[in-house]
Amino acid sequence: MARWSAEHPWRAIALWVAFVAVCFMAGNAAGTKEATAEDSAIGEAGRAYVMIDRGKFNEAPAEDNVLITARSGALDKAAADAAAADAAAALRTTTGVSAVGEPIPARDGSALLVPITMSGDPDTASDRVEPLHTAVASVQDKHPELRVESVGGPTIGKALDDTLGKDFQRAELLSLPVTLAILILVFGALIAAGVPVLLALMSVAAAMGLSTLASHLIPSTDTTNSVILLIGMAVGIDYSLFYVRREREERAKGRGHVDAVEIAAETSGHAVVVSGTAVIIAMAGLFLARDAVFSSLAVGSILVVAVAVIGSLTVLPALLAKLGRWVDRPRVPFLWRLTNRSSEGRVWRRILSPALRWPAATLLVSVLALLALAAPALGMKLKFPGTEDLPRTTPAMQAYDRLTAAYPSNGTTHDVVVSAPASAAADVKAALTRLSESTQGNKLFAPIEETGPDIKVSADKTITVLDVATPYASRSDEAADSLHELRETLVPAALSGIPGATYAVGGGVAESEDYAAHVWRTLPLVAGFVLVLTFLVMAWTFRSVVVALTSIALNLLSAGAAYGLLVLVFQGDWAEGLLGFTSMGAIVTWLPLFLFVVLFGLSMDYHVFVVSRIREAVQRGVPTREAVAEGITGSAGTVSSAAIVMVAVFSIFATLSTIDMKQLGIGLAAAILLDATIIRAVVLPSLMTLLGAKNWWAPRFMRPRGRHAAPVSPAAPTPELVGRH
């Protein structure tokens, strides 16, 4: 494939551009099929959500509020009533407001709340809330002694969209120049630095189009494109980096452009195919989670990796052959000399010295250190971030805190959802009213507002929903206790006498608890699938059971250390000031499963590349110890460069405002850093040196014949062409 592309570069480039364009345009034309509530339902909370969706409660108009509080001291009731009257008068003539309710005083007299009903589609209410904010600001100007502010779903949605939108925009603007800058440092030439970025961006564009088409088979979620961009840039740049560095190395030995491309394809290209297959297998494990979000992420990741692999075998050889020595132009003078110095190998030999001279001791110390780092993962807790974990930098979230302090029932709530025949609607409502009253006096539940229990009935009277509030934060132990008391005691007792009634308790707390249980239940299944198939791929690729087993062991060690580091940083509070977050005392529920498959896949990139170089040396008859040194020093520059790019891009996510993005960024960056340094420069060389010829052991049926023979003893070298395996 590489030779054909190199000999027919314009055809290969034209076919690739056409492929990307067709994928992208076809995806735009087909449109995206979004996952429904039923697709995303997990556990009892998922059933509750599906029942609410069936009751069409989402068609109810959006609601917002005006909160009036004192700037200091007690609230002046007369001043608050005047401000509420002015707010109601201003809002009744405001575009987008359909009704203004009567002011509701807080039980302790600390606040006054004016409810607002908005017109139009509730799903787009946050896009149309600005006129309401303008009207409230005018009331605030008239009453400077009070605090008059908007608070509610549409207002908070608008504030978060603005904050997170700026976050991601900043991350996108930073990631591309940072990546380019690192690649310029690596290559010392602008075109060589630009080629990996170009291929990665084109792979991302094609994969986004293909994932849109695939959404008609497996529905998509709103995180799919973000993951395609993240994974696509990582593997696309890695694969190109491996390829360009090897092609450059072969040209430096005096080979012609086409021959250099062919050797790069047989060596680095072969490693790309194997590592790409490993990534695809790891991502395919997400399908076993039987979850719309993970299935959508699996589709996007698999497609972008497959496209990146295809690009590295077709258009990349064509570009390199066509550019020839122009790939090293224009040169950055100082950097060019720096990147072409031969001192790198000597530095890495010094780093490897302990692993090669004292392999047993080095292996023992490094493995114990990584196990110690992984140990905190045994105490990992999983929870969804709650409203309290959203950034408090916006006035909307500060107003929300004042709202929940004055009106506890507006904070964390459980949804008790009942499905029953329409003829039983009155009985269901009466039972839920009694249920609400039974929570009073129980410290796990908030007091009912003077307006009575918050009960909603669907238009066809078959679905009834009761909101039961708790005064505790959504991820607190008390909130979880209140959920269990509802599910196990209060709700069954209240509805036991109504024939045909089915129920489910949902809400934010329930979703967090149910999803955590789902992740713990599916993680062993996903991990087992990934481990078994990765073992088979590695064993067949390297014709060695030992290489396959050690590959899996090292990647598990790397993933475990990353988990432990994540728990150390985010379940405690010592790093809050350093990284700008408030600890939630837990890890975000979806992160361990997603992190496992991503890290296992990406770690294989480095492992396959390094072991392939070691195997090349052994095939030439080089003794194991020297082959390990040669393989790692020969690949160290490429692996280090790829790791630096990944760590830099992932670290940008740690600057985002939300706790889940911070944990994702830190987790990925730390794991890649550990993998490219301690695992590849200490554990791997000491282990392979210690094993010696046993590295290449395999049962007889796996041993290849002829020129494909596996490496044997250095006493019987094989004069094979480097890379022809």
mmCIF file of N, CA and C in Angstrom, residues 294-338:
data_model
loop_
_atom_site.group_PDB
_atom_site.id
_atom_site.type_symbol
_atom_site.label_atom_id
_atom_site.label_comp_id
_atom_site.label_asym_id
_atom_site.label_seq_id
_atom_site.Cartn_x
_atom_site.Cartn_y
_atom_site.Cartn_z
ATOM 1 N N PHE A 294 -21.770 5.384 26.318
ATOM 2 C CA PHE A 294 -20.544 4.643 26.033
ATOM 3 C C PHE A 294 -20.563 4.053 24.623
ATOM 4 N N SER A 295 -21.725 3.594 24.166
ATOM 5 C CA SER A 295 -21.812 3.054 22.800
ATOM 6 C C SER A 295 -21.519 4.141 21.777
ATOM 7 N N SER A 296 -22.031 5.336 22.026
ATOM 8 C CA SER A 296 -21.776 6.455 21.129
ATOM 9 C C SER A 296 -20.294 6.829 21.121
ATOM 10 N N LEU A 297 -19.676 6.843 22.296
ATOM 11 C CA LEU A 297 -18.245 7.147 22.386
ATOM 12 C C LEU A 297 -17.420 6.074 21.676
ATOM 13 N N ALA A 298 -17.852 4.809 21.799
ATOM 14 C CA ALA A 298 -17.137 3.721 21.134
ATOM 15 C C ALA A 298 -17.178 3.887 19.622
ATOM 16 N N VAL A 299 -18.348 4.217 19.088
ATOM 17 C CA VAL A 299 -18.481 4.404 17.638
ATOM 18 C C VAL A 299 -17.559 5.516 17.150
ATOM 19 N N GLY A 300 -17.614 6.673 17.818
ATOM 20 C CA GLY A 300 -16.785 7.797 17.403
ATOM 21 C C GLY A 300 -15.304 7.478 17.480
ATOM 22 N N SER A 301 -14.872 6.840 18.577
ATOM 23 C CA SER A 301 -13.454 6.526 18.763
ATOM 24 C C SER A 301 -12.968 5.506 17.735
ATOM 25 N N ILE A 302 -13.758 4.453 17.522
ATOM 26 C CA ILE A 302 -13.371 3.413 16.561
ATOM 27 C C ILE A 302 -13.234 3.998 15.163
ATOM 28 N N LEU A 303 -14.187 4.839 14.776
ATOM 29 C CA LEU A 303 -14.146 5.415 13.428
ATOM 30 C C LEU A 303 -12.935 6.323 13.238
ATOM 31 N N VAL A 304 -12.639 7.176 14.222
ATOM 32 C CA VAL A 304 -11.528 8.116 14.026
ATOM 33 C C VAL A 304 -10.190 7.378 14.038
ATOM 34 N N VAL A 305 -10.058 6.324 14.838
ATOM 35 C CA VAL A 305 -8.813 5.553 14.840
ATOM 36 C C VAL A 305 -8.652 4.805 13.519
ATOM 37 N N ALA A 306 -9.734 4.196 13.040
ATOM 38 C CA ALA A 306 -9.666 3.474 11.765
ATOM 39 C C ALA A 306 -9.291 4.410 10.618
ATOM 40 N N VAL A 307 -9.892 5.595 10.593
ATOM 41 C CA VAL A 307 -9.575 6.563 9.535
ATOM 42 C C VAL A 307 -8.119 7.013 9.642
ATOM 43 N N ALA A 308 -7.626 7.244 10.864
ATOM 44 C CA ALA A 308 -6.236 7.662 11.046
ATOM 45 C C ALA A 308 -5.268 6.577 10.579
ATOM 46 N N VAL A 309 -5.592 5.309 10.852
ATOM 47 C CA VAL A 309 -4.739 4.209 10.392
ATOM 48 C C VAL A 309 -4.716 4.156 8.859
ATOM 49 N N ILE A 310 -5.900 4.260 8.246
ATOM 50 C CA ILE A 310 -5.970 4.248 6.774
ATOM 51 C C ILE A 310 -5.162 5.407 6.187
ATOM 52 N N GLY A 311 -5.286 6.578 6.786
ATOM 53 C CA GLY A 311 -4.534 7.733 6.300
ATOM 54 C C GLY A 311 -3.037 7.537 6.408
ATOM 55 N N SER A 312 -2.594 6.892 7.496
ATOM 56 C CA SER A 312 -1.153 6.680 7.666
ATOM 57 C C SER A 312 -0.599 5.670 6.668
ATOM 58 N N LEU A 313 -1.458 4.821 6.097
ATOM 59 C CA LEU A 313 -1.014 3.822 5.120
ATOM 60 C C LEU A 313 -1.163 4.286 3.681
ATOM 61 N N THR A 314 -1.860 5.393 3.457
ATOM 62 C CA THR A 314 -2.135 5.823 2.079
ATOM 63 C C THR A 314 -1.631 7.236 1.805
ATOM 64 N N VAL A 315 -2.325 8.221 2.343
ATOM 65 C CA VAL A 315 -1.972 9.594 1.991
ATOM 66 C C VAL A 315 -0.651 10.023 2.621
ATOM 67 N N LEU A 316 -0.301 9.500 3.797
ATOM 68 C CA LEU A 316 0.955 9.899 4.431
ATOM 69 C C LEU A 316 2.172 9.456 3.616
ATOM 70 N N PRO A 317 2.257 8.190 3.173
ATOM 71 C CA PRO A 317 3.371 7.827 2.285
ATOM 72 C C PRO A 317 3.401 8.659 1.001
ATOM 73 N N ALA A 318 2.217 8.965 0.457
ATOM 74 C CA ALA A 318 2.167 9.779 -0.764
ATOM 75 C C ALA A 318 2.729 11.174 -0.510
ATOM 76 N N LEU A 319 2.336 11.779 0.589
ATOM 77 C CA LEU A 319 2.845 13.121 0.922
ATOM 78 C C LEU A 319 4.351 13.098 1.131
ATOM 79 N N LEU A 320 4.846 12.086 1.854
ATOM 80 C CA LEU A 320 6.277 12.014 2.134
ATOM 81 C C LEU A 320 7.078 11.786 0.856
ATOM 82 N N ALA A 321 6.554 10.925 -0.012
ATOM 83 C CA ALA A 321 7.254 10.676 -1.274
ATOM 84 C C ALA A 321 7.250 11.909 -2.169
ATOM 85 N N LYS A 322 6.131 12.613 -2.204
ATOM 86 C CA LYS A 322 6.030 13.804 -3.047
ATOM 87 C C LYS A 322 6.883 14.942 -2.504
ATOM 88 N N LEU A 323 6.883 15.104 -1.200
ATOM 89 C CA LEU A 323 7.671 16.184 -0.603
ATOM 90 C C LEU A 323 9.160 15.892 -0.651
ATOM 91 N N GLY A 324 9.526 14.608 -0.498
ATOM 92 C CA GLY A 324 10.946 14.268 -0.488
ATOM 93 C C GLY A 324 11.670 15.015 0.612
ATOM 94 N N ARG A 325 12.810 15.599 0.264
ATOM 95 C CA ARG A 325 13.580 16.346 1.268
ATOM 96 C C ARG A 325 12.934 17.675 1.625
ATOM 97 N N TRP A 326 11.912 18.073 0.864
ATOM 98 C CA TRP A 326 11.197 19.312 1.218
ATOM 99 C C TRP A 326 10.443 19.177 2.536
ATOM 100 N N VAL A 327 10.242 17.923 2.990
ATOM 101 C CA VAL A 327 9.554 17.749 4.270
ATOM 102 C C VAL A 327 10.372 18.369 5.403
ATOM 103 N N ASP A 328 11.678 18.529 5.198
ATOM 104 C CA ASP A 328 12.543 19.138 6.206
ATOM 105 C C ASP A 328 12.751 20.628 5.974
ATOM 106 N N ARG A 329 11.840 21.259 5.251
ATOM 107 C CA ARG A 329 11.910 22.706 5.003
ATOM 108 C C ARG A 329 10.604 23.367 5.455
ATOM 109 N N PRO A 330 10.600 24.662 5.682
ATOM 110 C CA PRO A 330 11.778 25.484 5.997
ATOM 111 C C PRO A 330 12.290 25.132 7.388
ATOM 112 N N ARG A 331 13.593 25.112 7.521
ATOM 113 C CA ARG A 331 14.207 24.721 8.784
ATOM 114 C C ARG A 331 14.267 25.898 9.759
ATOM 115 N N VAL A 332 14.076 25.573 11.033
ATOM 116 C CA VAL A 332 14.268 26.560 12.100
ATOM 117 C C VAL A 332 15.705 26.376 12.571
ATOM 118 N N PRO A 333 16.602 27.314 12.262
ATOM 119 C CA PRO A 333 18.052 27.087 12.384
ATOM 120 C C PRO A 333 18.513 26.403 13.665
ATOM 121 N N PHE A 334 18.281 27.000 14.805
ATOM 122 C CA PHE A 334 18.791 26.434 16.056
ATOM 123 C C PHE A 334 18.125 25.092 16.356
ATOM 124 N N LEU A 335 16.801 25.042 16.168
ATOM 125 C CA LEU A 335 16.068 23.809 16.459
ATOM 126 C C LEU A 335 16.473 22.684 15.529
ATOM 127 N N TRP A 336 16.728 23.014 14.277
ATOM 128 C CA TRP A 336 17.132 21.982 13.313
ATOM 129 C C TRP A 336 18.423 21.303 13.762
ATOM 130 N N ARG A 337 19.399 22.092 14.190
ATOM 131 C CA ARG A 337 20.669 21.511 14.650
ATOM 132 C C ARG A 337 20.456 20.696 15.922
ATOM 133 N N LEU A 338 19.578 21.202 16.786
ATOM 134 C CA LEU A 338 19.317 20.522 18.050
ATOM 135 C C LEU A 338 18.666 19.161 17.831
#
